[in-house]
Coordinates of C-alpha atoms in Angstrom, one line a residue:
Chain A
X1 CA 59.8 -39.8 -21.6
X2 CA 59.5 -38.1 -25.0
X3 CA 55.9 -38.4 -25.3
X4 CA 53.4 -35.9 -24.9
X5 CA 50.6 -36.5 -22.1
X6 CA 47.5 -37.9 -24.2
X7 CA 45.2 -35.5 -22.1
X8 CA 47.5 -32.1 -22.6
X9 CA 45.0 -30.1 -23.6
X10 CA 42.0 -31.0 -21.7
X11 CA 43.6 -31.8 -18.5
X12 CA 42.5 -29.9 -15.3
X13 CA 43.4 -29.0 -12.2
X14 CA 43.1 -31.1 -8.8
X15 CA 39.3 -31.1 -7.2
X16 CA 38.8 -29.0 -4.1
X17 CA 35.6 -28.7 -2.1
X18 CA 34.0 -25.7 -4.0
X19 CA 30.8 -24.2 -5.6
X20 CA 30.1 -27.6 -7.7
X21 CA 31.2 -29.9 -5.0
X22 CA 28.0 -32.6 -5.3
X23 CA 28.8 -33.1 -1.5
X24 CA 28.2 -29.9 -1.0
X25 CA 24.7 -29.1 -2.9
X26 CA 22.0 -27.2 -1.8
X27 CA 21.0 -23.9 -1.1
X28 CA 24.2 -20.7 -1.7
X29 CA 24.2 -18.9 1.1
X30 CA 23.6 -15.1 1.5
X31 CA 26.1 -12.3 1.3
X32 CA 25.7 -9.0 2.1
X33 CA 25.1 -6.6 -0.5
X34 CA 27.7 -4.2 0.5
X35 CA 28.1 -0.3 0.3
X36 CA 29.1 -0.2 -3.8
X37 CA 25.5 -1.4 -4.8
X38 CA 24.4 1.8 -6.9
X39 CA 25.8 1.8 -9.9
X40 CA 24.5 -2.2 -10.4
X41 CA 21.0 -2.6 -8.9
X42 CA 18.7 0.7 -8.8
X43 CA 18.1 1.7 -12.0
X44 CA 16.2 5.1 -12.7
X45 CA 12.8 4.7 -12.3
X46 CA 13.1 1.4 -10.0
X47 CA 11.1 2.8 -7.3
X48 CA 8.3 4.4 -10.1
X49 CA 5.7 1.7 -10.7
X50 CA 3.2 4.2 -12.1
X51 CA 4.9 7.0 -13.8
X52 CA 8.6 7.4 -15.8
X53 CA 10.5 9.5 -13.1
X54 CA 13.8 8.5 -12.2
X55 CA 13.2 8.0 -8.2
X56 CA 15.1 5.0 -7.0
X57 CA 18.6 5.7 -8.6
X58 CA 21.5 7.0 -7.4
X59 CA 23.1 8.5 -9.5
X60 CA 24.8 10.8 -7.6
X61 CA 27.1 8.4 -6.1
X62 CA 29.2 7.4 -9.4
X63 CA 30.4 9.4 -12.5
X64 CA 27.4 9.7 -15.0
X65 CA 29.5 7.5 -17.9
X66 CA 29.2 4.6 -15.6
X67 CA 25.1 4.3 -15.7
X68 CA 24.9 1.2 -17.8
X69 CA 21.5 0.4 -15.7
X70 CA 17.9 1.2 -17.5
X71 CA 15.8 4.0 -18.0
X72 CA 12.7 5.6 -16.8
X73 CA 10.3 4.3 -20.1
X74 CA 7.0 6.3 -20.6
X75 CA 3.9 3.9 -20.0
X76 CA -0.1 4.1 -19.5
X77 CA -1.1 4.6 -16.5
X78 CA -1.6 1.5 -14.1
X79 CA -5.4 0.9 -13.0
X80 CA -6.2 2.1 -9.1
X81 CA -5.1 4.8 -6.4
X82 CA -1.9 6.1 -6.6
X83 CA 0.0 6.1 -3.7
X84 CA 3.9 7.3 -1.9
X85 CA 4.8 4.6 0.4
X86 CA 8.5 5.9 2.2
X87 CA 10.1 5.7 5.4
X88 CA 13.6 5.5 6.7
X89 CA 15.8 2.8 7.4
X90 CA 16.6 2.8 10.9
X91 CA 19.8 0.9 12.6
X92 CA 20.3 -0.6 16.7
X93 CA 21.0 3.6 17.9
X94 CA 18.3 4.9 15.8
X95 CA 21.1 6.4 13.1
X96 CA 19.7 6.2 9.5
X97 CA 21.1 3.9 7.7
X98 CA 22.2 5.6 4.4
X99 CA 23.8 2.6 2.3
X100 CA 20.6 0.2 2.3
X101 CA 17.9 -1.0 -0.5
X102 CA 14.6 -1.8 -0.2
X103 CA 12.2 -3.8 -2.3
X104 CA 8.8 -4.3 -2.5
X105 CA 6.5 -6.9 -4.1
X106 CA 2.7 -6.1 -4.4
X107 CA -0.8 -7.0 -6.4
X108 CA -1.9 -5.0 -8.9
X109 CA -5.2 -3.1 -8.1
X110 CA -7.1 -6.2 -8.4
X111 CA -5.5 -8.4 -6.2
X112 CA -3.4 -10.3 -8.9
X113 CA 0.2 -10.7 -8.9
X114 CA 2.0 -10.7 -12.5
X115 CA 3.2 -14.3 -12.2
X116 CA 2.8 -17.3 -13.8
X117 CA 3.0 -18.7 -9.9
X118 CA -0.9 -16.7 -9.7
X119 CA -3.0 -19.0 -11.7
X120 CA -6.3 -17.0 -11.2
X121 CA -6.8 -16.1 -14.4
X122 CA -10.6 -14.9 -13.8
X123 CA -8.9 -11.6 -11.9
X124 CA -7.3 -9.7 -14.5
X125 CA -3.6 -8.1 -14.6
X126 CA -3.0 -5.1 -15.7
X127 CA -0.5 -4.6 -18.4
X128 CA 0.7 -1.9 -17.4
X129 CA 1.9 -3.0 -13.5
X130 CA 4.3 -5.5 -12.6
X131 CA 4.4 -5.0 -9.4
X132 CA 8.2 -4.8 -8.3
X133 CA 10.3 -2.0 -7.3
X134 CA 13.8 -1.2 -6.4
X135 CA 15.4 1.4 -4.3
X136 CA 18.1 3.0 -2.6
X137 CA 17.6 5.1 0.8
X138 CA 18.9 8.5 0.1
X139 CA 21.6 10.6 2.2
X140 CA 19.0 10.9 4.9
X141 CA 18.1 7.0 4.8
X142 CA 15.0 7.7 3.3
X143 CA 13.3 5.4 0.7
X144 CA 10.4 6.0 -1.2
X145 CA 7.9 4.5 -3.7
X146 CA 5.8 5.7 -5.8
X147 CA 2.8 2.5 -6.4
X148 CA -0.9 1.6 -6.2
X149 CA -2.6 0.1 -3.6
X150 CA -2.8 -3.2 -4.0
X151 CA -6.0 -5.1 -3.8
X152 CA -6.7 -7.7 -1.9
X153 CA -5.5 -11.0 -2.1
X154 CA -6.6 -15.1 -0.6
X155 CA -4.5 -16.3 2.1
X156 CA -5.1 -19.7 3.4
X157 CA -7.9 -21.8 3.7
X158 CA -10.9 -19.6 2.8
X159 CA -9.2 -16.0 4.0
X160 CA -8.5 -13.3 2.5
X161 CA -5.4 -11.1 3.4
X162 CA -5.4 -7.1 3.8
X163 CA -3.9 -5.5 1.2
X164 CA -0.1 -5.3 1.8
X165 CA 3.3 -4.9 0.0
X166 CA 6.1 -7.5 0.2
X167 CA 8.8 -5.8 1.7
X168 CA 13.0 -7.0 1.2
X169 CA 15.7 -5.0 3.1
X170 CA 19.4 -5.1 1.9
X171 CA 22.2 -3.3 3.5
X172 CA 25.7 -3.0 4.3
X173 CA 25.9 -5.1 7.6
X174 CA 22.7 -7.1 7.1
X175 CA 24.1 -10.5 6.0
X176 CA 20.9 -11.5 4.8
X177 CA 18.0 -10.4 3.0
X178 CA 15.7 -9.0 5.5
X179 CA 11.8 -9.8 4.7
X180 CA 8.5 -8.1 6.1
X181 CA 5.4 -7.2 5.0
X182 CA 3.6 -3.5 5.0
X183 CA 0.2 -2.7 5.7
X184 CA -2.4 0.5 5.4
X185 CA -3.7 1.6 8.7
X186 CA -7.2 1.5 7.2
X187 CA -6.6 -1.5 5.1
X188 CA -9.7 -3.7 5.2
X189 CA -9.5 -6.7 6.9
X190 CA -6.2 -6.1 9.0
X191 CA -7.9 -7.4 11.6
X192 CA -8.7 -10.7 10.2
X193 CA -5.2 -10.9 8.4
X194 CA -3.5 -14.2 8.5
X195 CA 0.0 -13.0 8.1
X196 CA -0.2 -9.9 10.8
X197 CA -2.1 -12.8 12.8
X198 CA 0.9 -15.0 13.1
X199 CA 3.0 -11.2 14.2
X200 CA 2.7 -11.3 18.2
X201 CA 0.0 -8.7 18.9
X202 CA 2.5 -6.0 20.3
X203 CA 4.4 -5.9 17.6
X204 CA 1.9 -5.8 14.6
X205 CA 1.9 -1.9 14.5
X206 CA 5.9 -1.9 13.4
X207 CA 3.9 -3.5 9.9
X208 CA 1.7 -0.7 9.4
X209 CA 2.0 2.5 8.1
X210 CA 0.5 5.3 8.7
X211 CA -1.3 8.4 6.7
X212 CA 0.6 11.4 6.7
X213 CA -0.7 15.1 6.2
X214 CA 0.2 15.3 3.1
X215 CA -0.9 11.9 1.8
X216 CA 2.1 9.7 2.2
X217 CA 2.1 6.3 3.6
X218 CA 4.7 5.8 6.0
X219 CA 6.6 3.0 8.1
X220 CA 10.2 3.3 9.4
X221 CA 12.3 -0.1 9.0
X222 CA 13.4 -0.4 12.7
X223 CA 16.1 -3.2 12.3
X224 CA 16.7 -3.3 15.8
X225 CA 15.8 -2.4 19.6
X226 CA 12.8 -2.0 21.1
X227 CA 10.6 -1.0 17.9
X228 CA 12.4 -3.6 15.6
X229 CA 10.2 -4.4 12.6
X230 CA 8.4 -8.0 12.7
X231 CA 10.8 -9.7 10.2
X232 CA 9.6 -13.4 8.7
X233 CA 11.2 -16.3 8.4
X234 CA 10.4 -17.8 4.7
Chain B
X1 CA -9.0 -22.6 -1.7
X2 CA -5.7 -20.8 -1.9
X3 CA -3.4 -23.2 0.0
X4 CA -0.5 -22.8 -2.0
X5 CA 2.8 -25.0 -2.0
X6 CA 5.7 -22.7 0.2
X7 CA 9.5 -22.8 -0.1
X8 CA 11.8 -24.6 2.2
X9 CA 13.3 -22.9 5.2
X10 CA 17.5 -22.3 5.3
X11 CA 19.3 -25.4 4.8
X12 CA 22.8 -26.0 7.7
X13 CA 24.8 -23.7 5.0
X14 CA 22.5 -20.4 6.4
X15 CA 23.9 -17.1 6.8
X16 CA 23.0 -15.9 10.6
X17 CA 22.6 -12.2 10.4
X18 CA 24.6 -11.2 13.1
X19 CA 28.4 -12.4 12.7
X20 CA 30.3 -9.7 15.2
X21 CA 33.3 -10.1 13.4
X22 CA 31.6 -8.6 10.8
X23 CA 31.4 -5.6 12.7
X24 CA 28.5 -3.6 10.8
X25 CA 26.4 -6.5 11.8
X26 CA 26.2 -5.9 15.4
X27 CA 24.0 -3.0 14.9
X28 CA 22.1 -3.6 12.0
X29 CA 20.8 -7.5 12.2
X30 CA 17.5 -8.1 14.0
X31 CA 17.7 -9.4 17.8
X32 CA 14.4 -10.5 17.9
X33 CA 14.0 -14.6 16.3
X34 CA 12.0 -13.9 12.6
X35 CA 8.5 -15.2 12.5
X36 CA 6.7 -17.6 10.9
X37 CA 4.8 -16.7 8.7
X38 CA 1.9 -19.1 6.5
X39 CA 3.0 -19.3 2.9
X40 CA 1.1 -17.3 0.5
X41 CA 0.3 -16.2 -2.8
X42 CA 2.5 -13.3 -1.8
X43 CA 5.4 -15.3 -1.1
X44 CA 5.3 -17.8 -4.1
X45 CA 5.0 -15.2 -6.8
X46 CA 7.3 -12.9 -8.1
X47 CA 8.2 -10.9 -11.4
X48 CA 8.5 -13.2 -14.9
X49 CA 9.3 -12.6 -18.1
X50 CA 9.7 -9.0 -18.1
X51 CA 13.2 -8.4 -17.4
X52 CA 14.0 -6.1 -20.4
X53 CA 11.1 -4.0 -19.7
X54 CA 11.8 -4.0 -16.0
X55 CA 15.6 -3.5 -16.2
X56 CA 16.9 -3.1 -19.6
X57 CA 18.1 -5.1 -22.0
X58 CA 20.9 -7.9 -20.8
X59 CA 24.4 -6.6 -20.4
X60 CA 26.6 -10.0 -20.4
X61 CA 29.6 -8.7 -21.7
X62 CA 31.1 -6.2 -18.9
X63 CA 34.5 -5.7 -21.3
X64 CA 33.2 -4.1 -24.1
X65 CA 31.0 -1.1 -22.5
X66 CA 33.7 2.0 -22.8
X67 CA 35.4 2.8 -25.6
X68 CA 38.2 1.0 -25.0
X69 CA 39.6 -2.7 -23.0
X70 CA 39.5 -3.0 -19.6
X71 CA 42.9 -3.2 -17.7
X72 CA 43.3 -6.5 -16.0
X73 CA 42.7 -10.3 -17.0
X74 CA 39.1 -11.2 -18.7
X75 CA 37.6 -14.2 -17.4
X76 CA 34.2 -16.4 -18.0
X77 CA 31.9 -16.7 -15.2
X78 CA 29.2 -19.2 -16.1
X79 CA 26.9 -21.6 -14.6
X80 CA 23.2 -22.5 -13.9
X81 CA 20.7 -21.3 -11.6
X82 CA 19.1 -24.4 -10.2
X83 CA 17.0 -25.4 -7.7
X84 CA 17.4 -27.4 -4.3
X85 CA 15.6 -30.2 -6.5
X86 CA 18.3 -29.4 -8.7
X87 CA 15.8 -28.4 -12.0
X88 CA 16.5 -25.5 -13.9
X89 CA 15.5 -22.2 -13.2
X90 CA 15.1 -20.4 -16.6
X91 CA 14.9 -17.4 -18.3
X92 CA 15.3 -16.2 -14.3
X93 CA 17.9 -12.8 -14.0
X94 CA 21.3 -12.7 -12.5
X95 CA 22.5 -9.2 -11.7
X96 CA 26.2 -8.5 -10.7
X97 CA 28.6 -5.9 -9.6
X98 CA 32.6 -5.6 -8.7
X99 CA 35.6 -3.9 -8.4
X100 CA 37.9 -3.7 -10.9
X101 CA 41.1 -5.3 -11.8
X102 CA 42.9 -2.8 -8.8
X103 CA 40.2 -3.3 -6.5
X104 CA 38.6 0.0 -6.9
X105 CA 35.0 0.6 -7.1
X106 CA 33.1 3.3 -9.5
X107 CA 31.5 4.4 -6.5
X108 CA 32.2 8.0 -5.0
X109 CA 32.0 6.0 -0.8
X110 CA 35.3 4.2 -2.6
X111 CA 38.3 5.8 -1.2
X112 CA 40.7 2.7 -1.7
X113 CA 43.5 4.8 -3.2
X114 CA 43.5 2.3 -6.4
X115 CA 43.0 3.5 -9.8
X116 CA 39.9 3.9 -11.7
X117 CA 39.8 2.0 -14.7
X118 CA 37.4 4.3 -16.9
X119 CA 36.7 1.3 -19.3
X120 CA 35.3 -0.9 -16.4
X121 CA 32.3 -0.1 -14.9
X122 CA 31.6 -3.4 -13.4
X123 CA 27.7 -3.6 -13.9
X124 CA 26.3 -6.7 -15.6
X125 CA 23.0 -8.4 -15.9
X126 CA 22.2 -11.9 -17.8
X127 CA 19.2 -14.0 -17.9
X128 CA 19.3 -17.6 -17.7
X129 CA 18.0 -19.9 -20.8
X130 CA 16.1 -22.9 -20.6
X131 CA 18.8 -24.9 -18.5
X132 CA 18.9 -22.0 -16.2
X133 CA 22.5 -21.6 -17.6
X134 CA 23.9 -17.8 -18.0
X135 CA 27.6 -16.4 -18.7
X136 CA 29.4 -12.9 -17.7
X137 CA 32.5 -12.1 -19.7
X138 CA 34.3 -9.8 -17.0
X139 CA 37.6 -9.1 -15.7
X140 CA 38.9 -10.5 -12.6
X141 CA 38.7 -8.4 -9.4
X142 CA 41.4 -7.0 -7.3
X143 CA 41.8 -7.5 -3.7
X144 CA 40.9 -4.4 -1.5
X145 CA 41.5 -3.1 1.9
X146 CA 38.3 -2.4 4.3
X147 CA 37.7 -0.5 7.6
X148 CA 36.3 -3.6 9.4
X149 CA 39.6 -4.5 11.7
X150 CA 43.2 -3.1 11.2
X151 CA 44.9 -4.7 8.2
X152 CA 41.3 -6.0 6.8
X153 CA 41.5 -6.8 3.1
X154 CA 38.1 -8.0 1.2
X155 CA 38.9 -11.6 -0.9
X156 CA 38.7 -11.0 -4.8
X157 CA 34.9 -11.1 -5.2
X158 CA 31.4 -10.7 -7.3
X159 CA 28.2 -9.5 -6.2
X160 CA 25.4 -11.7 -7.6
X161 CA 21.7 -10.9 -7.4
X162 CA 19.1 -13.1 -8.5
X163 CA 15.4 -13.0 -7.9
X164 CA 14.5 -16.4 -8.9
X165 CA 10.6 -17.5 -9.4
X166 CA 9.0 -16.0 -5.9
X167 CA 9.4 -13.2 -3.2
X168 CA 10.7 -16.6 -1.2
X169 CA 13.4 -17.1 -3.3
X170 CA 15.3 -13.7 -3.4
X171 CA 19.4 -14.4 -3.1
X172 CA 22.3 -11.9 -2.9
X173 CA 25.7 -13.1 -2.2
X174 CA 29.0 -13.3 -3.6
X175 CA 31.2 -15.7 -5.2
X176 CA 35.1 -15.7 -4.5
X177 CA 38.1 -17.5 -6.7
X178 CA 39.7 -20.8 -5.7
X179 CA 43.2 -19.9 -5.8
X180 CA 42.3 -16.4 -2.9
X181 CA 44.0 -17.2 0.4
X182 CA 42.2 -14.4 2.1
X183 CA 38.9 -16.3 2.1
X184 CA 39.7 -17.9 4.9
X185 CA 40.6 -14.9 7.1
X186 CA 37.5 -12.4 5.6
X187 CA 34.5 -11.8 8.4
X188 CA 32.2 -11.9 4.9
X189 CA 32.7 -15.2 3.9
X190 CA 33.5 -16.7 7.3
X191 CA 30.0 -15.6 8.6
X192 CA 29.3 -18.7 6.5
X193 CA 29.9 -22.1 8.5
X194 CA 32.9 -24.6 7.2
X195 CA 32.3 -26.5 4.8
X196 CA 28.8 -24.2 3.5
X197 CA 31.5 -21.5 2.6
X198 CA 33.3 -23.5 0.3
X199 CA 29.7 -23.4 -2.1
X200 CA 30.8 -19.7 -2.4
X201 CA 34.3 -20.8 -4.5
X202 CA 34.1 -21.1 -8.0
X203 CA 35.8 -23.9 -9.9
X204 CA 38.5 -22.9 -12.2
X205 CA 37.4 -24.9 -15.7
X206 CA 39.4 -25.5 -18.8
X207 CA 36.8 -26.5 -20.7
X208 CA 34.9 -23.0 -19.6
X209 CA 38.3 -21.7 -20.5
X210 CA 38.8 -20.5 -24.3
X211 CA 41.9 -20.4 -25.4
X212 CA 44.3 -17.0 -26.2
X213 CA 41.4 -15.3 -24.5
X214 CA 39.6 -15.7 -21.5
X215 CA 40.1 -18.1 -17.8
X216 CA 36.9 -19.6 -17.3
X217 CA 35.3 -20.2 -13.6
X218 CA 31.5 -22.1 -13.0
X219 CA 29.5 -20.9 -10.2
X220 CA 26.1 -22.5 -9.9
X221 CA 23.5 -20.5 -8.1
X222 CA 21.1 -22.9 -5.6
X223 CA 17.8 -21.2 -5.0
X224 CA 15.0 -22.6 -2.6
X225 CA 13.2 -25.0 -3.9
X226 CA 9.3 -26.0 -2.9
X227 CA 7.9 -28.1 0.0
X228 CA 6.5 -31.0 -0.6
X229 CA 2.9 -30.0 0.1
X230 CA 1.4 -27.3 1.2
X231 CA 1.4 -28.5 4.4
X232 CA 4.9 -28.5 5.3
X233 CA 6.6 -26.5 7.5
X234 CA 8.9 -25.2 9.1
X235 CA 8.9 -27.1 12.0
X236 CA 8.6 -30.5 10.1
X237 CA 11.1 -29.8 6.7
X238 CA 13.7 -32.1 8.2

């Protein structure tokens, strides 16, 4: 054999069952987010939806020549009450957890979400809210938001849901994106709700937060024992 | 009028949340079974074209940040973000992390006693064009040792974060290399039922590959698709 293989170049290697397997498609399954998240996802100013602070960063946790994530960015002012919406993250013993991330999902003041996935065009956006924010809990497993309250927002059938923030829950040792849902104690219509409605009645409370002397909103994340937080299938 | 079309539930390939080999899952996942909840707008929205104002501009490149190359052997990670009907999610954004070429982290809670490569941070974030196709020029990640078990090492691996169209369709996971052999023995991956894991192994690609320059690996990235109607559920996906 002198002759060269007619597919040297382009040849590759021996299938194995992998990623583009076609026996194999459908949905890639969840990994957890690990401890090292920091320097890649919360960027400063993640966990700001009104103003341009840097809250939701951690900057502390990696040497400053390695922040390749955004910046704060001066806007306008979003339309409707300002708000802090924190708590901890809370593990099995009550210890806080100090490596998680927490994201939320909301309407703006309105009641309209900034996605083509809302076609209501008759209730306005605001063009200066998106709606989504990012966050690490701090040494203390706190995390915080600064936001508006959203407005309300049509559930099924002819309902209309309390306002609420879409709530994700990341973490070293949480396999899988945890999601809930986070309520105001004197949010109209929580009683008429259709999500808190489908939450067994003893358990609706670990969705609602609470009004704190100084103004703050707050719900711990319990992700487990007796007070665990009502998480949702999707 | 609001009935709005939902996502479908897990497929056989699910994560559970607690995997006790795993051992920081046995007091961190939920005991109680999630509830279901009725789809809503709240759950088939999410954030859309907005990703440089959101989180900067893209950062594909992860080998040209510092002044100078990073140590270790650049590769190509590329692929689409489809999904479960298999169309295209576009212009969606892919966020990702890793260790560099030693294994080490740029993260302070890193105490691998690797070095530091201080032209590698590791941090990269694409968005996907019309095809839902995006591409990372990185370097290839080191194995590392972990506190799980004695003698625990972590598979060479990438974080990957993608939000996809809706609150439903939020994904983190990882991607590992074909060619690891401590995939099989690593709690992470194994949380993930045989042969589900195996969609977590990229495919070594020559044509991917560019020659004098880079290895080239494909990951595709399978978000939820919708129901059918708005009517279906959980109970009757399957």
């Amino acid at each position: 054999m002198h002759t060269e293989s007619p597919d040297l170049e382009t040849r590759n290697v021996a299938p194995r069952q992998d990623n583009l397997d076609p026996a194999l498609f459908g949905q890639t399954p969840s990994q957890t987010v690990g401890p090292y998240f920091h320097y890649g996802l919360p960027w400063k100013g993640a966990a700001d939806l009104v103003g341009a602070s840097e809250m939701g960063a951690r900057p502390d946790l990696f040497p400053a020549e390695h922040y390749v994530l955004a910046v704060a960015r001066e806007h306008p002012a979003p339309l409707g009450e300002v708000v802090e919406l924190r708590g901890r993250v809370l593990d099995g013993e009550g210890q806080a957890v100090v490596d998680a991330m927490v994201e939320i999902w909301q309407a703006n003041a309105n009641g309209r979400y900034a996605s083509p996935s809302d076609p209501r065009d008759e209730v306005p956006l605001d063009p200066n809210f998106i709606g989504f924010g990012r966050t690490a809990t701090d040494a203390t497993g706190v995390w915080r938001f600064r936001t508006i309250r959203p407005g309300r927002v049509p559930g099924p059938g002819n309902s209309l849901q309390a306002p609420h923030v879409a709530v994700s829950v990341f973490g070293r040792g949480l396999l899988t994106r945890l999601a809930t849902r986070i309520y105001f104690e004197d949010g109209e219509g929580n009683d008429t709700d259709p999500v808190l409605a489908a939450v067994p009645a003893e358990r609706r409370a670990t969705l609602i937060a609470h009004r704190d002397p100084g103004g703050a909103w707050v719900r711990d994340i319990v992700l487990q024992g007796a007070d665990e937080t009502a998480f949702f299938a999707l | 009028m609001q009935d709005v079309i939902g996502y479908r539930p897990e497929d056989a390939g699910a994560t559970p949340s607690l995997f006790a080999d795993y051992r920081s899952t046995v007091r961190r996942s939920p005991q109680r079974e999630l509830i279901r909840i009725p789809y809503t707008l709240s759950e088939v929205t999410g954030p859309a074209g907005c990703w440089e104002r959101l989180m900067g501009t893209a950062l594909a490149d992860l080998t040209t940040q510092h002044r100078d190359a990073p140590l270790g052997q650049r590769i190509i990670v590329s692929g689409r973000v489809l999904d479960e009907n298999a169309r295209p999610v576009p212009n969606t954004v892919v966020e990702i992390w890793q260790a560099n070429a030693a294994g080490r982290y740029i993260h302070i809670r890193d105490q691998w006693d690797a070095p530091i490569d201080p032209n590698f941070t590791g941090a990269g974030r694409a968005i996907t064009d019309a095809e839902g196709r995006y591409r990372f020029v990185t370097i290839r990640p080191g194995a590392y040792p972990w506190g799980n078990h004695r003698n625990a090492w972590r598979p060479a691996h990438i974080h990957l974060s993608l939000l996809g169209p809706a609150f439903a369709t939020r994904l983190v996971t990882q991607l590992y290399f074909p060619d690891d052999p401590l995939i099989e023995i690593d709690p992470i991956a194994n949380a993930v039922p045989m042969p589900y894991r195996n969609r977590l192994v990229a495919r070594f690609d020559i044509a991917t590959t560019v020659p004098n320059w880079a290895l080239g690996y494909l990951f595709d990235i399978i978000l939820k698709g919708r129901a059918q109607t708005p009517f279906e559920d959980h109970d009757h996906a399957h």
